């Protein structure tokens, strides 16, 4: 909110009486416009009979509810696996990119560039058809891991670059080896400072689990599609109204976690500053 | 070999459709994102709220779900388009909300004095935003903007799962014909790498010509 008010003051003065009247007029007009849009959406949904009880009956069956729940669990399972694996892969690739050995650097850089540029769907499909035809979950998880791992690697690398140079120098001066400097000093600090960005990418990972839909992994979206296409009246729109908020809620919860961590780490930094000075 | 008969044509058409779909969606995403960004910084609270809700909904919904919503739900409301138009709608709505957020963060970097000077010249809110603030904001955020538009062709692959004959669809078709997955994957990889390389190149060029560094 504070950013909105700040950018607002960049663009317009504190309004005088005439401007206030004009803004009120615009406010009323845009409220009318938005209300009109909402009404239009509601009316066309109602006209098409999308609020008929019969279409929504489906969701009263225990089996259907169970199926949605199973879908949500499958989504979270793929997300958890892919999230953890992508951070592990990201750490490995990031340290590889900062290696002292040119071949290791070159390999890691090209792996990162390649998997960042490839569409996830193409990789998941290739993994599914090429190796995991009977286990779509692993095709999904590995695809997500490769793509998001490459992105996380860049995030973690930026974090390592942002750790003050003295930290690494001090560690070398104490006689730690390169591996120890990385593993004990640089990576932990990088991960901590980049935590909001890492979680931001996890939101992407969570959203992308819905690609499992294409390779028949029974995650939330697939469950929804199956329910909608097997129920009387094909309740696609009610299904979207049920599934959409679940996804949005999960993503917003993760975003809120990232914001909270960011605020917390800023507070921590402020607490430390007087000690350092 | 893989590129006998019509297979090369399938692949080429897929590539061209991917390019076309990405370009159309990029255009509409830019338009939509700019309008939404204007809403989000406008002096009218109702428009600000509308923009905020729109962006939060579309940024947090999986693109696949948006595709399903457009492809399966709109026809139930009597809206019928071809699958290409549907795909472009889903992609622009999704990408547009990201463009909006990037532009908004760019607006915050424009120095206060610019807007003050514009206002003291007697420009209205619309003129200040359109002629002074947005051009500077857009040029500041070319970097983050480039990652959005590099991601766009990648995201457009999902359209292939909803019967648009683009590259992913070509990959699927060729695989179904029984060709080995690895060479097909390799060709698709080359095509997408070339695309993202091209988009990156365009943005590098833009940055070297336009970028404002603060």
XYZ file of C-alpha atoms in Angstrom:
491
model
C 0.000 0.000 0.000
C 2.801 2.379 0.861
C 4.287 1.955 -2.614
C 0.915 2.748 -4.171
C 0.643 5.970 -2.219
C 4.236 6.860 -2.979
C 3.929 6.297 -6.706
C 0.628 8.124 -6.479
C 2.304 11.236 -5.101
C 4.831 11.078 -7.941
C 2.036 11.396 -10.434
C -0.444 13.824 -8.964
C -0.629 16.674 -6.464
C -2.772 16.644 -3.398
C -6.028 17.419 -5.174
C -7.883 20.706 -4.703
C -11.669 20.984 -4.529
C -12.237 20.850 -8.282
C -9.832 17.950 -8.813
C -11.461 16.116 -5.898
C -14.855 16.557 -7.506
C -13.421 15.296 -10.805
C -11.804 12.264 -9.130
C -15.109 11.537 -7.406
C -16.821 11.637 -10.775
C -14.165 9.313 -12.279
C -14.480 7.108 -9.215
C -18.220 6.799 -9.635
C -17.893 6.228 -13.381
C -15.262 3.516 -12.978
C -17.234 1.881 -10.175
C -20.199 1.811 -12.535
C -17.984 0.384 -15.265
C -16.587 -2.338 -12.995
C -20.051 -3.123 -11.656
C -21.273 -3.330 -15.242
C -18.478 -5.735 -16.146
C -19.180 -7.913 -13.111
C -22.889 -7.845 -13.880
C -22.215 -8.763 -17.496
C -20.029 -11.675 -16.380
C -22.644 -12.791 -13.878
C -25.489 -12.435 -16.370
C -23.755 -14.400 -19.102
C -22.864 -17.127 -16.590
C -26.459 -17.223 -15.348
C -27.863 -17.150 -18.887
C -25.753 -20.146 -19.774
C -27.218 -21.878 -16.730
C -23.893 -22.091 -14.912
C -25.464 -21.411 -11.516
C -28.055 -24.185 -11.860
C -28.030 -26.483 -8.875
C -27.739 -29.509 -11.084
C -24.313 -28.416 -12.342
C -23.052 -27.938 -8.813
C -24.547 -31.159 -7.438
C -21.456 -32.995 -8.592
C -19.410 -31.323 -5.887
C -21.635 -32.729 -3.160
C -20.544 -36.293 -3.828
C -18.002 -37.651 -1.387
C -16.099 -39.331 -4.208
C -15.738 -36.058 -6.097
C -14.587 -34.182 -3.016
C -12.138 -36.992 -2.301
C -10.855 -36.750 -5.864
C -10.233 -33.003 -5.541
C -8.485 -33.575 -2.235
C -6.351 -36.349 -3.759
C -5.524 -33.993 -6.610
C -4.444 -31.275 -4.199
C -2.275 -33.779 -2.311
C -0.717 -34.997 -5.574
C -0.020 -31.386 -6.572
C 1.613 -30.647 -3.223
C 3.625 -33.884 -3.393
C 5.042 -33.080 -6.824
C 5.658 -29.495 -5.680
C 7.476 -30.548 -2.499
C 9.724 -33.019 -4.337
C 10.445 -30.627 -7.195
C 10.990 -27.708 -4.820
C 13.564 -29.517 -2.689
C 15.320 -31.138 -5.657
C 15.467 -27.879 -7.618
C 17.098 -26.042 -4.718
C 19.637 -28.868 -4.345
C 20.339 -28.850 -8.096
C 20.445 -25.057 -8.084
C 23.051 -25.046 -5.321
C 25.182 -27.605 -7.159
C 24.979 -25.729 -10.474
C 25.649 -22.372 -8.811
C 28.779 -23.665 -7.079
C 29.777 -25.348 -10.339
C 29.490 -22.052 -12.176
C 31.817 -20.458 -9.629
C 34.323 -23.315 -9.835
C 38.045 -22.671 -10.363
C 38.138 -25.266 -13.120
C 37.235 -23.929 -16.520
C 35.608 -27.175 -17.844
C 33.335 -27.460 -14.797
C 32.360 -23.809 -15.228
C 31.646 -24.266 -18.920
C 29.540 -27.392 -18.389
C 27.471 -25.828 -15.601
C 26.946 -22.612 -17.543
C 25.686 -24.413 -20.628
C 23.461 -26.725 -18.563
C 21.897 -23.664 -16.892
C 21.454 -21.775 -20.165
C 19.962 -24.794 -21.904
C 17.388 -25.711 -19.298
C 16.387 -22.097 -18.732
C 15.595 -21.648 -22.412
C 13.636 -24.892 -22.901
C 9.868 -24.901 -22.449
C 9.030 -26.998 -19.419
C 6.219 -28.759 -21.233
C 8.567 -30.004 -23.962
C 10.988 -31.402 -21.362
C 8.241 -33.021 -19.330
C 6.762 -34.584 -22.447
C 10.150 -35.851 -23.625
C 10.907 -37.321 -20.192
C 7.456 -38.909 -20.097
C 7.728 -40.453 -23.548
C 11.418 -41.244 -23.324
C 11.801 -42.753 -19.882
C 8.896 -42.443 -17.462
C 5.847 -43.599 -19.415
C 4.598 -45.554 -16.412
C 5.547 -42.960 -13.796
C 4.258 -39.567 -14.963
C 4.998 -38.096 -11.550
C 8.721 -38.519 -12.008
C 8.598 -37.061 -15.487
C 6.854 -34.028 -13.992
C 9.130 -33.766 -10.960
C 12.334 -34.179 -12.977
C 11.208 -31.680 -15.607
C 10.322 -29.155 -12.910
C 13.625 -29.852 -11.150
C 15.737 -29.295 -14.264
C 14.025 -26.040 -15.267
C 13.621 -24.539 -11.805
C 17.021 -25.832 -10.691
C 18.608 -23.842 -13.518
C 16.698 -20.715 -12.471
C 17.478 -21.243 -8.771
C 21.161 -21.635 -9.702
C 21.169 -18.107 -11.117
C 19.380 -16.795 -8.032
C 21.838 -18.480 -5.668
C 24.802 -17.334 -7.768
C 23.581 -13.747 -7.481
C 23.310 -14.314 -3.730
C 26.869 -15.654 -3.506
C 28.119 -12.668 -5.494
C 26.365 -10.394 -3.001
C 28.093 -11.884 0.069
C 30.753 -9.372 1.171
C 34.173 -10.409 -0.164
C 35.706 -10.293 3.284
C 33.648 -13.321 4.312
C 35.330 -15.581 1.782
C 38.743 -14.021 2.328
C 38.478 -14.495 6.080
C 37.486 -18.123 5.584
C 40.476 -18.743 3.282
C 42.732 -16.984 5.815
C 41.547 -19.430 8.472
C 42.806 -22.199 6.185
C 39.456 -23.524 4.937
C 39.454 -25.220 1.559
C 37.396 -23.961 -1.356
C 34.682 -26.579 -0.718
C 34.449 -25.558 2.901
C 34.385 -21.862 2.072
C 31.515 -22.490 -0.328
C 29.580 -24.964 1.800
C 30.078 -23.413 5.229
C 30.400 -19.690 4.547
C 29.147 -18.474 1.184
C 26.190 -20.689 0.231
C 24.396 -20.482 3.604
C 24.610 -16.682 3.563
C 23.565 -16.533 -0.084
C 20.550 -18.782 0.495
C 19.503 -16.694 3.486
C 19.723 -13.395 1.671
C 18.054 -14.768 -1.459
C 15.277 -16.598 0.395
C 12.507 -14.268 -0.881
C 13.654 -14.714 -4.494
C 13.992 -18.479 -3.995
C 10.437 -18.672 -2.661
C 9.276 -16.496 -5.533
C 10.612 -19.137 -7.904
C 8.915 -21.826 -5.784
C 5.618 -20.102 -6.578
C 6.445 -20.650 -10.252
C 7.259 -24.294 -9.485
C 3.909 -24.707 -7.743
C 1.999 -23.182 -10.652
C 3.879 -25.320 -13.158
C 2.908 -28.573 -11.426
C -0.349 -28.073 -13.344
C 1.547 -29.145 -16.475
C 1.261 -32.675 -15.070
C -2.221 -32.398 -16.555
C -0.767 -32.931 -20.025
C 0.947 -36.220 -19.140
C -2.019 -37.553 -17.122
C -0.439 -37.119 -13.705
C -3.517 -36.954 -11.460
C -2.825 -33.555 -9.910
C -5.416 -30.938 -9.003
C -6.092 -29.630 -12.500
C -6.244 -33.116 -14.026
C -8.644 -34.198 -11.293
C -10.787 -31.163 -12.061
C -10.787 -31.870 -15.791
C -11.749 -35.515 -15.237
C -14.550 -34.530 -12.855
C -15.879 -31.891 -15.256
C -15.839 -34.149 -18.292
C -17.505 -37.057 -16.456
C -20.307 -35.162 -14.725
C -23.783 -34.441 -16.089
C -23.859 -31.087 -17.892
C -20.044 -30.878 -18.065
C -19.527 -28.387 -15.192
C -16.246 -26.886 -16.486
C -17.036 -23.425 -15.179
C -18.021 -24.574 -11.656
C -14.868 -26.705 -11.678
C -12.717 -23.661 -12.507
C -14.486 -21.703 -9.774
C -13.520 -24.433 -7.303
C -9.965 -25.219 -8.467
C -8.837 -21.672 -9.328
C -9.148 -20.283 -5.801
C -7.226 -23.287 -4.420
C -4.261 -22.504 -6.693
C -4.481 -18.764 -6.060
C -4.707 -19.363 -2.302
C -1.660 -21.642 -2.275
C 0.403 -19.193 -4.363
C -0.641 -16.189 -2.269
C 0.285 -18.105 0.897
C 3.779 -18.762 -0.496
C 4.123 -15.122 -1.577
C 3.060 -14.006 1.886
C 5.725 -16.299 3.374
C 8.360 -14.676 1.137
C 7.244 -11.179 2.179
C 7.265 -12.135 5.836
C 10.771 -13.598 5.559
C 11.955 -10.484 3.756
C 10.566 -8.224 6.466
C 12.070 -10.450 9.132
C 15.525 -10.524 7.569
C 15.474 -6.729 7.191
C 14.632 -6.432 10.851
C 17.476 -8.830 11.647
C 19.900 -6.739 9.605
C 18.884 -3.623 11.481
C 19.410 -5.362 14.783
C 22.896 -6.402 13.774
C 23.984 -3.043 12.428
C 24.623 -1.272 15.772
C 26.773 -4.168 16.942
C 28.928 -3.978 13.811
C 29.310 -0.216 14.223
C 15.141 -40.179 -41.295
C 12.938 -37.881 -39.333
C 12.580 -35.107 -41.892
C 11.234 -37.213 -44.749
C 7.782 -36.657 -46.263
C 5.750 -33.916 -44.627
C 7.596 -33.990 -41.350
C 9.731 -31.000 -42.118
C 6.619 -29.059 -43.080
C 4.969 -30.036 -39.764
C 8.011 -28.823 -37.911
C 8.400 -25.607 -39.901
C 4.715 -24.718 -39.576
C 4.913 -25.418 -35.863
C 7.858 -23.073 -35.540
C 6.118 -20.315 -37.505
C 2.940 -20.681 -35.442
C 4.993 -20.441 -32.243
C 6.572 -17.226 -33.515
C 3.214 -15.828 -34.614
C 1.445 -16.744 -31.370
C 4.263 -15.240 -29.301
C 4.281 -12.021 -31.307
C 0.502 -11.513 -31.149
C 0.414 -12.302 -27.426
C 3.386 -10.015 -26.765
C 1.592 -7.125 -28.440
C -1.635 -7.598 -26.489
C 0.233 -8.281 -23.241
C 2.052 -4.967 -23.659
C -1.198 -3.089 -24.274
C -3.004 -4.797 -21.410
C -0.038 -4.399 -19.044
C 0.240 -0.684 -19.785
C -3.474 -0.100 -19.197
C -3.355 -2.110 -15.954
C -0.268 -0.222 -14.772
C -2.055 3.077 -15.483
C -5.010 1.784 -13.449
C -2.765 0.778 -10.572
C -1.192 4.243 -10.222
C -4.298 6.258 -11.052
C -5.842 8.710 -8.559
C -9.128 6.772 -8.639
C -9.231 4.154 -5.833
C -11.774 1.962 -7.639
C -9.458 1.563 -10.644
C -6.459 0.919 -8.381
C -8.361 -1.850 -6.617
C -9.523 -3.322 -9.926
C -5.939 -3.406 -11.215
C -4.645 -4.980 -8.008
C -7.257 -7.742 -8.004
C -6.742 -8.465 -11.700
C -2.969 -8.735 -11.369
C -3.082 -10.886 -8.249
C -5.584 -13.282 -9.769
C -3.786 -13.731 -13.089
C -0.267 -13.879 -11.688
C -1.198 -16.621 -9.241
C -3.244 -18.798 -11.565
C -1.384 -21.540 -13.445
C -1.269 -20.791 -17.162
C -2.642 -24.273 -17.863
C -5.740 -23.452 -15.817
C -6.169 -20.207 -17.781
C -5.982 -22.207 -20.998
C -8.648 -24.593 -19.700
C -10.788 -21.644 -18.636
C -10.538 -20.062 -22.078
C -10.770 -23.216 -24.195
C -13.435 -25.132 -22.250
C -15.377 -22.473 -20.344
C -15.842 -19.666 -22.873
C -17.666 -21.877 -25.424
C -20.143 -22.742 -22.650
C -20.953 -19.019 -22.515
C -21.485 -18.917 -26.251
C -18.064 -17.406 -27.060
C -16.476 -19.251 -29.972
C -13.073 -18.509 -31.489
C -10.468 -20.673 -33.151
C -7.899 -22.260 -30.869
C -5.194 -19.773 -31.915
C -7.277 -16.809 -30.711
C -8.120 -18.617 -27.480
C -4.445 -19.349 -26.881
C -3.505 -15.726 -27.581
C -6.161 -14.573 -25.090
C -4.881 -16.808 -22.289
C -1.247 -15.916 -22.964
C -1.869 -12.158 -23.129
C -3.985 -12.099 -19.975
C -1.267 -14.020 -18.105
C 1.732 -12.132 -19.492
C -0.023 -8.766 -19.292
C -0.255 -8.948 -15.519
C 3.503 -9.518 -15.312
C 4.129 -6.594 -17.657
C 1.944 -4.455 -15.392
C 3.977 -5.284 -12.300
C 7.274 -4.591 -14.040
C 6.036 -1.255 -15.392
C 4.732 -0.289 -11.973
C 8.094 -0.988 -10.378
C 9.614 1.138 -13.157
C 7.265 4.014 -12.390
C 8.583 4.007 -8.830
C 12.122 4.605 -10.102
C 11.276 7.785 -12.039
C 12.541 10.767 -10.009
C 9.858 12.886 -8.385
C 11.169 16.015 -10.112
C 10.147 14.678 -13.535
C 6.495 14.513 -12.574
C 6.679 17.801 -10.697
C 8.174 19.508 -13.714
C 5.496 17.984 -15.952
C 2.747 19.168 -13.625
C 4.219 22.637 -13.322
C 4.065 22.836 -17.124
C 0.354 22.223 -16.732
C 0.229 18.655 -18.081
C -2.730 16.574 -16.933
C -2.414 13.212 -15.167
C -2.855 11.377 -18.466
C -0.233 13.510 -20.229
C 2.211 13.240 -17.320
C 1.858 9.474 -17.250
C 1.826 8.901 -20.996
C 4.478 11.356 -22.141
C 6.826 11.773 -19.192
C 6.639 8.901 -16.716
C 5.814 5.752 -18.708
C 8.462 6.239 -21.433
C 11.149 6.640 -18.765
C 9.747 3.805 -16.667
C 9.633 1.446 -19.647
C 13.220 2.224 -20.581
C 14.417 1.628 -17.013
C 12.827 -1.807 -16.789
C 14.022 -3.188 -20.128
C 16.009 -5.855 -18.234
C 13.129 -7.460 -16.290
C 10.875 -6.860 -19.302
C 13.206 -8.937 -21.453
C 12.862 -11.948 -19.150
C 9.072 -11.725 -19.469
C 9.244 -11.762 -23.247
C 11.898 -14.476 -23.325
C 9.520 -16.586 -21.218
C 6.614 -15.931 -23.574
C 7.566 -18.322 -26.435
C 8.353 -20.915 -23.760
C 4.919 -20.464 -22.203
C 3.295 -20.586 -25.623
C 4.262 -24.280 -25.769
C 1.243 -24.985 -23.567
C -0.974 -23.869 -26.463
C 0.149 -27.020 -28.268
C -1.607 -29.119 -25.639
C -4.796 -27.225 -26.546
C -4.681 -28.061 -30.242
C -2.785 -25.084 -31.623
C -0.339 -26.574 -34.131
C 2.814 -24.973 -32.800
C 6.176 -26.494 -31.909
C 5.106 -28.593 -28.932
C 2.220 -29.866 -30.999
C 4.649 -30.749 -33.800
C 6.812 -32.607 -31.290
C 3.770 -34.520 -30.094
C 2.633 -35.336 -33.639
C 6.051 -36.597 -34.681
C 6.395 -38.662 -31.500
C 3.001 -40.197 -32.101
C 4.149 -41.135 -35.595
C 6.743 -43.289 -33.887
C 9.957 -41.327 -34.374
C 12.528 -41.500 -31.603
C 11.922 -38.858 -28.967
C 15.544 -37.773 -28.604
C 16.163 -36.305 -32.071
C 12.757 -34.621 -32.052
C 13.529 -33.154 -28.656
C 16.882 -31.970 -29.967
C 15.239 -30.195 -32.916
C 12.627 -28.568 -30.693
C 15.434 -27.519 -28.347
C 17.355 -25.878 -31.181
C 14.232 -24.032 -32.319
C 13.425 -22.687 -28.847
C 17.043 -21.788 -28.127
C 17.108 -19.821 -31.378
C 13.880 -18.053 -30.431
C 14.976 -17.063 -26.951
C 18.352 -16.022 -28.365
C 16.595 -13.797 -30.891
C 14.346 -12.161 -28.285
C 17.354 -11.615 -26.042
C 19.193 -10.049 -28.966
C 16.342 -7.642 -29.677
C 16.276 -6.543 -26.050
C 20.076 -6.130 -25.957
C 19.733 -3.865 -28.963
C 16.884 -1.921 -27.344
C 18.857 -1.578 -24.137
C 21.921 -0.244 -25.902
C 19.744 2.273 -27.770
C 17.260 3.300 -25.096
C 18.255 2.280 -21.595
C 18.140 4.910 -18.881
C 20.523 4.138 -16.044
C 19.824 5.640 -12.662
